[in-house]
């Protein structure tokens, strides 16, 4: 009998994609017909756990590729090290990459010598790098988790993460030594967006808020932990709709919201990925040959150590009405 239930036809692999090193925060793109994956490179640095996430003490990046979905994974080696970035001191967190006119632009966050997260860009001739960093961080950049989205000829950078990602230190536009969270019944902190300049090295405009709305068109509130933004933005398009997806942080889901423009606003729709093994949940979505794939991580190979993660993938299925079938990271 032919199985016509799309959910049961979903391709899912619970196997870690990389096992010879720890990898996390996978940003996936198709370049030159292959899937390239840009993850964080988790390490055991012996840094004690704290609320700032200092134990996520990553120092460099490797780039990976696969010729086809769920195919063999190639490690292309070192692409960028913190030692080569003049402005960066520590904590090379979740990166992303895009291509323009044959050059590859690799965006990454790191803490500067004052322990303030900034965003940097490094440029290469190949999707796997190596990447040559700019001498300074992107002017006016802050916080973490850059994700770049190409819309026609325009490129947009999304970013922001609360708590260890410091977004709550920037509510007045300058860095505050104190956390400043809105009250539970006030609109939640927003992820950010800025169009990139033609040379891809700086913002072309002042950063703007991405508004995330509930079903009544009201901004999601700070106390709505199940739905409000925490970190890990990503944008993909399905048919004519823009999907903004993100981690809800302390409720550990990847949620998604939809809109008509890269700038939003986006209306909350549901859960794309349920909680995984480990505290963080971080993903990307890529389309290849008409199918969509979800890249994410969990802590399987470290036995649940939250800062020692491994990347995974699953097929992502959009229903006819545009809703997304929730992926469960655990066998049910
Ligand atoms: O990998 C370090 C941080 O953990 C990322 O920047 C967050 O999104 C979370 O996955």
Coordinates of C-alpha atoms and ligand atoms in Angstrom, one line a residue:
X1 CA 0.0 0.0 0.0
X2 CA 1.3 3.5 -0.8
X3 CA 1.8 5.7 2.2
X4 CA 0.3 9.1 1.5
X5 CA 0.8 10.6 4.9
X6 CA 3.5 13.2 4.3
X7 CA 4.6 13.1 8.0
X8 CA 5.5 9.4 7.8
X9 CA 7.5 10.1 4.6
X10 CA 9.6 12.7 6.3
X11 CA 13.3 11.9 6.0
X12 CA 14.8 12.1 9.5
X13 CA 18.2 11.1 10.7
X14 CA 18.8 10.9 14.4
X15 CA 22.5 10.3 13.8
X16 CA 25.0 13.1 14.5
X17 CA 26.4 14.4 11.2
X18 CA 29.9 15.0 12.7
X19 CA 31.5 12.9 15.4
X20 CA 35.2 13.7 15.3
X21 CA 34.6 17.1 17.0
X22 CA 31.8 18.9 18.7
X23 CA 29.6 21.1 16.4
X24 CA 26.6 23.3 17.1
X25 CA 24.4 26.1 15.7
X26 CA 24.4 24.8 12.1
X27 CA 23.7 27.4 9.4
X28 CA 23.2 25.6 6.1
X29 CA 23.2 26.9 2.5
X30 CA 23.4 25.5 -1.0
X31 CA 26.5 26.7 -2.9
X32 CA 27.8 25.2 -6.1
X33 CA 25.1 22.5 -5.9
X34 CA 26.2 21.2 -2.5
X35 CA 24.9 21.8 1.0
X36 CA 27.5 23.7 3.0
X37 CA 27.2 23.8 6.8
X38 CA 28.6 26.6 9.0
X39 CA 28.5 25.5 12.6
X40 CA 30.0 26.6 15.9
X41 CA 33.0 24.5 17.0
X42 CA 32.3 23.5 20.6
X43 CA 35.2 22.7 22.9
X44 CA 35.8 21.7 26.5
X45 CA 37.8 24.7 27.6
X46 CA 37.6 24.1 31.3
X47 CA 35.8 27.4 31.8
X48 CA 33.3 27.2 34.8
X49 CA 29.6 27.4 33.9
X50 CA 28.0 30.8 34.5
X51 CA 24.9 32.7 33.5
X52 CA 26.9 34.6 30.8
X53 CA 27.6 31.3 29.0
X54 CA 31.3 31.6 29.4
X55 CA 31.6 27.9 29.2
X56 CA 30.7 28.3 25.5
X57 CA 34.4 29.2 24.9
X58 CA 34.7 28.4 21.2
X59 CA 37.9 29.6 19.4
X60 CA 37.5 28.8 15.7
X61 CA 35.3 27.5 12.9
X62 CA 35.3 24.6 10.5
X63 CA 33.1 24.4 7.5
X64 CA 31.4 21.1 6.4
X65 CA 29.7 20.0 3.2
X66 CA 27.6 17.2 1.8
X67 CA 26.9 16.4 -1.9
X68 CA 23.3 15.5 -1.2
X69 CA 20.9 15.6 1.7
X70 CA 21.8 13.0 4.4
X71 CA 25.0 12.2 2.4
X72 CA 28.6 11.8 3.5
X73 CA 29.9 14.9 5.4
X74 CA 33.3 16.5 4.5
X75 CA 35.2 18.5 7.0
X76 CA 37.0 21.3 5.1
X77 CA 39.2 22.1 8.1
X78 CA 40.0 25.4 9.8
X79 CA 38.2 28.3 8.2
X80 CA 38.8 31.1 10.8
X81 CA 40.4 31.3 14.2
X82 CA 39.9 33.9 16.9
X83 CA 43.7 34.4 16.8
X84 CA 43.3 35.9 13.3
X85 CA 40.6 38.4 14.2
X86 CA 42.2 41.6 15.5
X87 CA 39.1 42.9 17.4
X88 CA 38.0 39.6 18.9
X89 CA 39.0 38.2 22.3
X90 CA 36.9 35.1 22.9
X91 CA 33.7 33.1 22.3
X92 CA 33.2 32.5 18.6
X93 CA 29.5 31.7 18.7
X94 CA 27.0 30.9 16.0
X95 CA 28.1 32.0 12.5
X96 CA 26.5 32.2 9.0
X97 CA 27.7 32.7 5.4
X98 CA 26.5 34.0 2.1
X99 CA 27.7 34.4 -1.5
X100 CA 27.8 37.6 -3.6
X101 CA 29.5 37.9 -7.0
X102 CA 31.7 34.9 -6.4
X103 CA 32.9 36.0 -2.9
X104 CA 31.8 34.4 0.3
X105 CA 31.0 36.5 3.4
X106 CA 31.2 34.8 6.7
X107 CA 29.5 36.5 9.6
X108 CA 30.3 35.6 13.2
X109 CA 29.9 37.0 16.8
X110 CA 32.7 37.2 19.3
X111 CA 33.4 39.1 22.5
X112 CA 35.8 42.1 22.2
X113 CA 38.4 42.8 24.9
X114 CA 35.8 44.6 27.0
X115 CA 33.6 41.4 27.0
X116 CA 31.0 43.0 24.7
X117 CA 29.6 40.8 21.9
X118 CA 30.1 42.3 18.4
X119 CA 29.5 40.9 14.9
X120 CA 32.3 40.5 12.5
X121 CA 32.7 39.6 8.8
X122 CA 35.4 37.7 7.0
X123 CA 35.7 37.2 3.3
X124 CA 36.8 34.2 1.2
X125 CA 37.0 33.0 -2.4
X126 CA 35.5 29.6 -1.6
X127 CA 32.4 28.5 0.3
X128 CA 34.6 26.5 2.7
X129 CA 37.0 29.4 3.3
X130 CA 39.6 30.2 4.5
X131 CA 38.1 33.6 5.4
X132 CA 40.1 36.8 5.9
X133 CA 38.5 38.9 8.7
X134 CA 38.0 42.6 8.6
X135 CA 40.2 44.4 11.1
X136 CA 37.2 45.9 13.0
X137 CA 33.8 44.6 14.0
X138 CA 30.8 45.8 11.9
X139 CA 30.1 49.4 13.0
X140 CA 27.1 49.6 15.2
X141 CA 26.9 45.8 15.7
X142 CA 26.1 44.1 19.0
X143 CA 24.8 40.8 20.5
X144 CA 25.0 37.4 18.8
X145 CA 23.7 34.9 16.2
X146 CA 24.0 36.7 12.9
X147 CA 22.0 35.1 10.1
X148 CA 22.1 36.5 6.5
X149 CA 19.2 36.3 4.1
X150 CA 19.4 37.1 0.4
X151 CA 16.2 38.5 -1.1
X152 CA 16.6 39.3 -4.8
X153 CA 19.7 41.5 -5.0
X154 CA 19.4 42.6 -1.4
X155 CA 21.1 41.0 1.6
X156 CA 19.8 41.3 5.2
X157 CA 21.5 40.5 8.5
X158 CA 19.3 39.3 11.4
X159 CA 20.8 38.8 14.8
X160 CA 20.2 39.0 18.6
X161 CA 20.2 36.8 21.6
X162 CA 19.1 37.6 25.2
X163 CA 20.8 36.6 28.5
X164 CA 24.4 35.5 27.6
X165 CA 23.9 37.1 24.2
X166 CA 23.6 40.5 25.8
X167 CA 20.5 41.8 23.8
X168 CA 19.0 43.0 27.1
X169 CA 22.1 45.3 27.6
X170 CA 21.2 47.4 24.4
X171 CA 17.7 48.6 25.1
X172 CA 18.8 52.3 24.9
X173 CA 21.1 51.9 22.0
X174 CA 24.3 51.9 24.0
X175 CA 25.8 49.1 26.1
X176 CA 24.6 49.0 29.7
X177 CA 26.5 47.2 32.5
X178 CA 23.1 46.1 33.8
X179 CA 20.4 43.8 32.3
X180 CA 17.3 45.7 31.3
X181 CA 14.4 43.3 30.7
X182 CA 11.0 44.7 29.9
X183 CA 8.3 43.7 32.5
X184 CA 6.4 40.5 31.8
X185 CA 3.3 42.4 30.5
X186 CA 5.4 44.6 28.2
X187 CA 6.4 43.8 24.6
X188 CA 9.4 41.4 24.6
X189 CA 12.8 42.3 23.4
X190 CA 13.0 42.1 19.6
X191 CA 15.5 40.5 17.3
X192 CA 17.3 42.9 14.9
X193 CA 17.7 43.4 11.2
X194 CA 19.8 45.6 9.0
X195 CA 20.2 45.6 5.3
X196 CA 23.9 45.1 4.3
X197 CA 25.8 47.6 2.3
X198 CA 26.7 46.7 -1.3
X199 CA 30.2 45.7 -0.3
X200 CA 28.6 43.4 2.4
X201 CA 31.1 44.7 5.1
X202 CA 28.8 47.1 7.0
X203 CA 25.2 47.9 7.7
X204 CA 23.5 50.0 5.0
X205 CA 21.0 51.4 7.6
X206 CA 20.4 51.7 11.3
X207 CA 19.4 48.4 12.9
X208 CA 15.6 47.9 13.2
X209 CA 13.4 45.8 15.4
X210 CA 11.8 42.6 14.0
X211 CA 8.2 42.7 15.4
X212 CA 6.8 39.3 16.4
X213 CA 3.0 39.4 16.8
X214 CA 0.4 37.1 18.3
X215 CA -2.8 36.0 16.5
X216 CA -4.5 39.4 17.5
X217 CA -1.7 41.5 16.0
X218 CA -0.3 42.4 19.4
X219 CA 3.5 42.1 20.1
X220 CA 4.5 39.0 22.0
X221 CA 5.1 39.9 25.6
X222 CA 8.2 39.3 27.8
X223 CA 6.3 36.9 30.0
X224 CA 5.2 34.7 27.1
X225 CA 8.2 32.5 27.4
X226 CA 6.7 29.8 25.2
X227 CA 6.5 32.1 22.2
X228 CA 8.7 35.1 22.6
X229 CA 12.1 35.5 20.9
X230 CA 15.2 34.4 22.7
X231 CA 18.0 33.8 20.1
X232 CA 19.0 32.1 16.9
X233 CA 17.1 33.9 14.1
X234 CA 16.6 32.4 10.7
X235 CA 14.6 33.4 7.6
X236 CA 13.5 31.2 4.7
X237 CA 10.8 31.6 2.1
X238 CA 8.1 29.1 1.1
X239 CA 6.0 30.1 -1.9
X240 CA 5.5 33.9 -1.4
X241 CA 5.7 33.9 2.4
X242 CA 8.7 34.8 4.6
X243 CA 9.2 32.5 7.6
X244 CA 11.1 33.9 10.6
X245 CA 12.1 31.1 13.0
X246 CA 14.0 31.3 16.3
X247 CA 14.8 29.7 19.6
X248 CA 12.5 30.4 22.5
X249 CA 15.4 29.8 24.9
X250 CA 14.3 28.8 28.3
X251 CA 11.3 26.9 26.8
X252 CA 13.8 25.2 24.4
X253 CA 11.7 25.2 21.2
X254 CA 12.3 26.4 17.7
X255 CA 9.2 28.5 16.9
X256 CA 8.2 30.1 13.6
X257 CA 6.3 33.2 12.5
X258 CA 5.3 34.3 9.0
X259 CA 5.1 37.7 7.2
X260 CA 5.1 39.4 3.8
X261 CA 8.5 41.2 4.0
X262 CA 12.0 40.4 5.2
X263 CA 11.5 43.3 7.7
X264 CA 8.3 41.6 9.1
X265 CA 6.2 42.0 11.1
X266 CA 5.9 38.3 11.6
X267 CA 2.9 36.6 13.1
X268 CA 3.5 33.6 15.4
X269 CA 2.4 30.3 13.9
X270 CA 3.8 27.4 15.9
X271 CA 6.7 25.1 16.7
X272 CA 9.1 23.9 14.1
X273 CA 11.3 21.8 16.4
X274 CA 10.6 20.5 19.9
X275 CA 13.2 20.6 22.7
X276 CA 16.4 18.6 22.1
X277 CA 18.8 16.9 24.5
X278 CA 20.7 19.9 26.0
X279 CA 19.6 23.4 27.0
X280 CA 20.1 25.3 23.7
X281 CA 18.1 24.8 20.6
X282 CA 19.5 26.4 17.4
X283 CA 18.7 25.7 13.8
X284 CA 18.6 26.7 10.1
X285 CA 16.4 25.8 7.1
X286 CA 17.7 25.2 3.6
X287 CA 15.9 24.3 0.4
X288 CA 17.5 21.9 -2.1
X289 CA 15.8 20.6 -5.2
X290 CA 12.4 21.6 -4.0
X291 CA 12.7 20.0 -0.6
X292 CA 13.4 21.8 2.7
X293 CA 15.8 20.6 5.4
X294 CA 16.1 21.5 9.0
X295 CA 19.6 21.6 10.6
X296 CA 19.8 21.6 14.3
X297 CA 21.9 20.3 17.2
X298 CA 21.7 18.3 20.4
X299 CA 24.1 16.8 22.9
X300 CA 24.0 13.2 22.1
X301 CA 27.7 12.4 21.7
X302 CA 28.7 14.2 24.9
X303 CA 25.9 12.4 26.8
X304 CA 24.0 15.6 27.5
X305 CA 26.8 18.1 28.2
X306 CA 25.1 21.3 27.2
X307 CA 28.1 23.1 25.8
X308 CA 29.4 20.0 23.8
X309 CA 27.0 19.6 21.0
X310 CA 26.6 17.8 17.6
X311 CA 24.8 18.8 14.5
X312 CA 21.9 16.8 12.9
X313 CA 19.4 17.2 10.1
X314 CA 15.8 16.3 9.3
X315 CA 13.5 17.0 6.4
X316 CA 11.1 19.9 7.0
X317 CA 7.6 19.6 5.5
X318 CA 5.3 22.5 4.8
X319 CA 1.6 21.7 4.6
X320 CA -0.5 23.0 1.7
X321 CA -1.8 25.8 4.0
X322 CA 1.8 26.9 4.8
X323 CA 2.0 25.5 8.3
X324 CA 5.0 23.5 9.1
X325 CA 5.0 19.9 10.5
X326 CA 6.7 20.0 13.9
X327 CA 9.9 18.0 14.0
X328 CA 10.4 15.9 17.2
X329 CA 14.1 15.3 18.0
X330 CA 13.2 12.2 20.0
X331 CA 11.7 9.0 18.6
X332 CA 8.0 8.7 19.5
Ligands
LIG1 O1 26.7 28.4 20.6 C1 26.6 29.4 21.5 C2 25.2 29.9 21.6 O2 24.4 28.8 22.1 C3 24.6 30.4 20.4 O3 25.1 31.6 19.9 C4 23.2 30.3 20.8 O4 22.3 30.4 19.7 C5 23.1 29.0 21.4 O5 23.0 27.9 20.5

